[in-house]
Short mmCIF file of C-alpha atoms and ligand atoms in Angstrom, two decimals:
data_model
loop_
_atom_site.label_atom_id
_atom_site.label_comp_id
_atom_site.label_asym_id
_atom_site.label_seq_id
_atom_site.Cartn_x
_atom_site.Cartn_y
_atom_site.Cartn_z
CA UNK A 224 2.28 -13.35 1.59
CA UNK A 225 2.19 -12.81 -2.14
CA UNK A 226 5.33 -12.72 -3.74
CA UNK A 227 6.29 -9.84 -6.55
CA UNK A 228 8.90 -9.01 -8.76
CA UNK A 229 12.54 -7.85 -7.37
CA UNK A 230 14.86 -9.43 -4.98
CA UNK A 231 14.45 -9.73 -1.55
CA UNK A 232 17.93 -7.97 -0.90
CA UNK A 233 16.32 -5.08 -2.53
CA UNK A 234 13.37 -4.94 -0.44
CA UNK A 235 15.50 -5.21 2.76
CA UNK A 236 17.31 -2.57 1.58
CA UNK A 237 14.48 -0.46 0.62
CA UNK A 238 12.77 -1.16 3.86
CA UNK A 239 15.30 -0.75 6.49
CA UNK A 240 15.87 2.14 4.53
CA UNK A 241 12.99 3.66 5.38
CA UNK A 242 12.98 2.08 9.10
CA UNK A 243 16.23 3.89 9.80
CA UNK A 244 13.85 6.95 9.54
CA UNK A 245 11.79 6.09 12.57
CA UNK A 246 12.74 8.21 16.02
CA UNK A 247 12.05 7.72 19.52
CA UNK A 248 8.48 8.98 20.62
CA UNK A 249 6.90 8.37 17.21
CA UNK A 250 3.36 6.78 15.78
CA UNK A 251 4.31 5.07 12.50
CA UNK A 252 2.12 4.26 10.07
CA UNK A 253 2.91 0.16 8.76
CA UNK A 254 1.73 -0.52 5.82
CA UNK A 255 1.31 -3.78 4.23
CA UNK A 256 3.59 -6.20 1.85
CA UNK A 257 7.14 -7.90 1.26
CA UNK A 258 8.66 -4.91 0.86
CA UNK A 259 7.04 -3.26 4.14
CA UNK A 260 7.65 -6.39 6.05
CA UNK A 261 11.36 -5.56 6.22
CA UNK A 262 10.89 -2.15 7.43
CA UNK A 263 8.81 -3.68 10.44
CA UNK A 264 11.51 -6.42 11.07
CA UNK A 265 13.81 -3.57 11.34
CA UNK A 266 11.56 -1.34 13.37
CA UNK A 267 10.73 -4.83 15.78
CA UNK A 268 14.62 -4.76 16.22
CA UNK A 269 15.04 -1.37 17.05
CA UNK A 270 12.08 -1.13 19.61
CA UNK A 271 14.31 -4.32 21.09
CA UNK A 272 17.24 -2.20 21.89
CA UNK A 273 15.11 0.76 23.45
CA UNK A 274 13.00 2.58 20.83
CA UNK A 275 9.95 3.62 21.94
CA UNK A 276 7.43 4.10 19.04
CA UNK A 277 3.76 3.24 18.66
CA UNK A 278 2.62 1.23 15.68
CA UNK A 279 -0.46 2.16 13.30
CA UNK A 280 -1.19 -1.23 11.35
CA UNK A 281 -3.09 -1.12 7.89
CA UNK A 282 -3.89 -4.77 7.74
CA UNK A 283 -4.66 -8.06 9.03
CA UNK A 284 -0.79 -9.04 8.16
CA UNK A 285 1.04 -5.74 9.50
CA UNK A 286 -0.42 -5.88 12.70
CA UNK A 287 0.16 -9.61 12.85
CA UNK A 288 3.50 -9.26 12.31
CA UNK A 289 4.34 -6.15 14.43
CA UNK A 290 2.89 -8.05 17.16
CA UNK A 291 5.12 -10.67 16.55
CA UNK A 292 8.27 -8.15 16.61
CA UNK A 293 6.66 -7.04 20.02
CA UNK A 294 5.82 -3.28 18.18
CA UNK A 295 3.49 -1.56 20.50
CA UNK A 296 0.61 -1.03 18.64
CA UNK A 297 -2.41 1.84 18.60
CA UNK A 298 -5.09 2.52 16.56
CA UNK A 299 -6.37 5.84 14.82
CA UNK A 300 -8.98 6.49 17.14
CA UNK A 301 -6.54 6.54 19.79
CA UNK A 302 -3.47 9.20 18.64
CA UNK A 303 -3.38 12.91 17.36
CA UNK A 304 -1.25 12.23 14.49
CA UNK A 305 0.96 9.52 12.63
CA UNK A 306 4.16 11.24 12.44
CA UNK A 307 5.51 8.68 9.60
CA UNK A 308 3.90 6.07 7.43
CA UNK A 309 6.07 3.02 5.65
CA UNK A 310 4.41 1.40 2.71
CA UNK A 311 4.71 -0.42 -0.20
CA UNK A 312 3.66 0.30 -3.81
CA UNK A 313 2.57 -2.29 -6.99
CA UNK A 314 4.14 1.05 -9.18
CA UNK A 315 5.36 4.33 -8.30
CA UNK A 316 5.94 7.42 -11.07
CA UNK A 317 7.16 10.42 -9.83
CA UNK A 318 5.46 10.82 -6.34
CA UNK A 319 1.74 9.23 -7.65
CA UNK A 320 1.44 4.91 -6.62
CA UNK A 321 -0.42 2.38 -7.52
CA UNK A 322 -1.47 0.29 -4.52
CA UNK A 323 -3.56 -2.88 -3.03
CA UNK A 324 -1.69 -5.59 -4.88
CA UNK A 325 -2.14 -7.00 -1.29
CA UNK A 326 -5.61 -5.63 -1.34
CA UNK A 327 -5.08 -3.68 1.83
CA UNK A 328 -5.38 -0.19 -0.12
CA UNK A 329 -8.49 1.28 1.35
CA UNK A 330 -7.08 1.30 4.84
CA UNK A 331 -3.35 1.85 3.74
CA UNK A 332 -4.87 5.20 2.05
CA UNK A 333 -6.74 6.72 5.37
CA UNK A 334 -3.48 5.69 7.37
CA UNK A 335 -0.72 7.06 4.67
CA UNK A 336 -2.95 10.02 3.82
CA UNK A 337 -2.65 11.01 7.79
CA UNK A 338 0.88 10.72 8.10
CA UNK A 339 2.90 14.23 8.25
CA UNK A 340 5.41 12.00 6.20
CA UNK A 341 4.52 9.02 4.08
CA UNK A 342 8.00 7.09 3.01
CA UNK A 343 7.43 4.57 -0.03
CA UNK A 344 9.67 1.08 0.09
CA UNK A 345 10.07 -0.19 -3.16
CA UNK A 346 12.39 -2.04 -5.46
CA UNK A 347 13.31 -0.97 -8.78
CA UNK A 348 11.08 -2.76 -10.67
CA UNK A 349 7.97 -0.96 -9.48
CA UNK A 350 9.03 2.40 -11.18
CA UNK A 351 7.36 3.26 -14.31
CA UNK A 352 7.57 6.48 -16.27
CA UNK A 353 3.66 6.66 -16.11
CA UNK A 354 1.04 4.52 -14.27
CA UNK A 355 -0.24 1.78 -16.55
CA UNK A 356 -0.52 -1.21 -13.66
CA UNK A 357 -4.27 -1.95 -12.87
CA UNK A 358 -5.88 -0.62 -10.61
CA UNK A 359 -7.19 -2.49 -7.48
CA UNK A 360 -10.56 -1.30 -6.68
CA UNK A 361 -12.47 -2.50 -3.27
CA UNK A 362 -15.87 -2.75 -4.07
CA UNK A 363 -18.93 -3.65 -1.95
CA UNK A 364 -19.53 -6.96 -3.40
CA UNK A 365 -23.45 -6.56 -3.77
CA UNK A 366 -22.12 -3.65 -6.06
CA UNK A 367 -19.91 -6.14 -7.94
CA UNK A 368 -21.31 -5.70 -11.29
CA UNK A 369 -22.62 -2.08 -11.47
CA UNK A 370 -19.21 -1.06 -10.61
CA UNK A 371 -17.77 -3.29 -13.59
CA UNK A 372 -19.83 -1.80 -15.73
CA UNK A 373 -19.04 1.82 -14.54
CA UNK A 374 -15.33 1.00 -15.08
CA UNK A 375 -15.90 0.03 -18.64
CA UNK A 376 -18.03 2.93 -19.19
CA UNK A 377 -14.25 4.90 -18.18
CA UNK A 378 -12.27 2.64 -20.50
CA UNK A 379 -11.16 -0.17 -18.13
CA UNK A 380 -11.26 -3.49 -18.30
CA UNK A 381 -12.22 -4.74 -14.33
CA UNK A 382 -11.08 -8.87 -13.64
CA UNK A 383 -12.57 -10.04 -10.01
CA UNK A 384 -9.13 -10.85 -8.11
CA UNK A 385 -9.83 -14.45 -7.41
CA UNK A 386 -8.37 -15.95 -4.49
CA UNK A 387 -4.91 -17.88 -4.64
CA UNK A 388 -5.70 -20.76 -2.08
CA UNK A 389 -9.60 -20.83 -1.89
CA UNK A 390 -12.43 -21.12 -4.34
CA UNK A 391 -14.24 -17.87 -4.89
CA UNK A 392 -12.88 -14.24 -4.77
CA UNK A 393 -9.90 -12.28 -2.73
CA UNK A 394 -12.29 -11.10 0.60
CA UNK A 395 -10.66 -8.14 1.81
CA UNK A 396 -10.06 -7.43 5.13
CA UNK A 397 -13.06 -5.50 5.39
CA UNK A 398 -15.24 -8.03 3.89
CA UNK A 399 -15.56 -6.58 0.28
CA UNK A 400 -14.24 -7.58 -3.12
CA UNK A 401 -11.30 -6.34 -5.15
CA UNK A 402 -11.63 -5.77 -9.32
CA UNK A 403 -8.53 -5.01 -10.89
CA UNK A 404 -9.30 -2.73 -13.45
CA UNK A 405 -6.64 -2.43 -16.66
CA UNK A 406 -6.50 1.31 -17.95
CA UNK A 407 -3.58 0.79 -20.11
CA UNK A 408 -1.40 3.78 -19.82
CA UNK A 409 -2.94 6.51 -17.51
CA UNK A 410 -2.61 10.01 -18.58
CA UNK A 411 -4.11 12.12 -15.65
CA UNK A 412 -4.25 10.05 -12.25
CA UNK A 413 -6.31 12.39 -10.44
CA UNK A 414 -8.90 12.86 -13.61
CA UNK A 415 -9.24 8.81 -13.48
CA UNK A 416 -8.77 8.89 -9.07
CA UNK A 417 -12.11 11.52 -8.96
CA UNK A 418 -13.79 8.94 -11.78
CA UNK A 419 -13.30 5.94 -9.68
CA UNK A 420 -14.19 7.35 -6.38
CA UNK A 421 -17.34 8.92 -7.66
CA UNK A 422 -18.77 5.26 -8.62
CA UNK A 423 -21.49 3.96 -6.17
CA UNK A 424 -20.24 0.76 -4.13
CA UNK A 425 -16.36 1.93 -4.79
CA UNK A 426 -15.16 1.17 -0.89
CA UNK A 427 -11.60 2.92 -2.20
CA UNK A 428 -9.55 2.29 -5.15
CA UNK A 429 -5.37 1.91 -5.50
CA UNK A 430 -4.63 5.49 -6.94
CA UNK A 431 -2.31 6.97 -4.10
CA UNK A 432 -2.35 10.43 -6.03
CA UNK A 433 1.01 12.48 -4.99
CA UNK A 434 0.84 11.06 -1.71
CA UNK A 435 4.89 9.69 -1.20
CA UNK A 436 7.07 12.21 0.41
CA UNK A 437 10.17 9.84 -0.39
CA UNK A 438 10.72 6.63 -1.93
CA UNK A 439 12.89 4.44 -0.94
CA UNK A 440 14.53 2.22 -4.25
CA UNK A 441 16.92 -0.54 -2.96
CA UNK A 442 18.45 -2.08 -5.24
CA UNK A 443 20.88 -5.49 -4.55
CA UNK A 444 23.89 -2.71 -3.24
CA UNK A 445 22.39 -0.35 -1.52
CA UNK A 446 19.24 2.44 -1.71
CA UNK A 447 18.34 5.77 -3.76
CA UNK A 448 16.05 7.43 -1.95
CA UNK A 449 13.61 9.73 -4.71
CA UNK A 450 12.18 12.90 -2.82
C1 5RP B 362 -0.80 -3.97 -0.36
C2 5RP B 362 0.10 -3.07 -1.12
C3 5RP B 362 1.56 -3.40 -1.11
O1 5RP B 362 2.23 -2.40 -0.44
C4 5RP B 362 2.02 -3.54 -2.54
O2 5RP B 362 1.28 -4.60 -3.14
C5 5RP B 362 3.52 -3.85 -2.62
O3 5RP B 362 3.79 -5.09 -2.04
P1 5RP B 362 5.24 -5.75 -2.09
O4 5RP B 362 6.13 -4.91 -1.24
O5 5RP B 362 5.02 -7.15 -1.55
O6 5RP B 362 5.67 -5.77 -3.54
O7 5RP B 362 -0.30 -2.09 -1.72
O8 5RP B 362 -2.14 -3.62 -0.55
#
């Protein structure tokens, strides 16, 4: 798993935070990251001692580790509704995130997005007072370059996230490639969330535009939750 900035106290915190949230009978969204990881611990704990929830992963890792904490898992096609989602965010202001520093954003979106509540886990230093942390952006990668281009023609500056322990590119989960495209400070989200997803070849970009509900902030003491 990659590793990002804050303390892991903070993220268990913030996570079984946002776990304690989860009620009997439920189909909860599990999003993807450090921070996320803890709420699914915590959830894999509580399904031990009776719970009885269904599990909606959003990436190769979530589901492999909600299997591994014996989570009962479903997929979309299969339930009505996701009563609560639990994910993680690279930033958060007010209720807009920017996601896919794990490069799981496209389906983290579709599953947060149907949630009736989407709960953010987070430590404190994801919060900005704007957005300025690039944007991932999944692109089909035969659409590599046209989409580079398109994102300078907007004012970004789009790197191709190269892998960490492989030659080559980050291959997402569903087989595309991620650019992570520098805006500097960004002034209207959902001005630059309509740009992005109007490109050709954009799979989904990391602009989570007023989606969180709540976000969970732990911190090394405790939690604030921001509604
Ligand atoms: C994955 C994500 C993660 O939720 C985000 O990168 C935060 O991860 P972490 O909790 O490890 O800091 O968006 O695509």
């Amino acid at each position: 798993m990659k590793s990002t900035g804050g303390s892991d106290e903070a993220k268990r915190n913030a996570g079984e935070s946002a776990a304690a949230a989860v009620e009997d009978g439920m189909v909860v969204g599990l999003g993807t990251g450090s921070t996320t990881a803890h709420a699914i611990r915590a959830i894999g704990r509580a399904v031990d001692a009776g719970l009885d929830v269904q599990g909606v992963p959003t990436s190769f890792q979530s589901r492999q580790l909600a299997r591994e904490e014996g989570i009962p898992l479903t997929d979309l096609d299969s339930v009505s509704t996701i009563d609560l989602a639990i994910d993680g965010a690279d930033q958060f202001a007010g209720a807009h995130l920017i996601k896919g520093g794990g490069a799981a954003h496209a389906r983290e979106k579709v599953v947060d997005n149907a949630a009736s509540r989407f709960l953010v886990v987070a430590d404190p230093s994801k919060a900005g007072e704007r957005l300025s942390h690039p944007v991932p952006v999944e692109v089909l990668p035969a659409a590599r370059t046209t989409v580079a281009d398109d994102v300078h023609m907007l004012g970004g500056n789009p790197t191709l996230r190269e892998a960490a322990h492989k030659d080559g590119p980050v291959v997402t989960d569903n087989g595309n490639l991620v650019l992570d495209c520098a805006f500097g400070e960004i002034r209207s989200p959902q001005e630059l969330a309509d740009d992005l997803a109007s490109i050709p070849g954009v799979v989904e970009h990391g602009l989570f535009v007023g989606m969180a509900d709540e976000i969970h902030v732990g911190t090394d003491d405790g939690v604030e939750i921001h509604e």
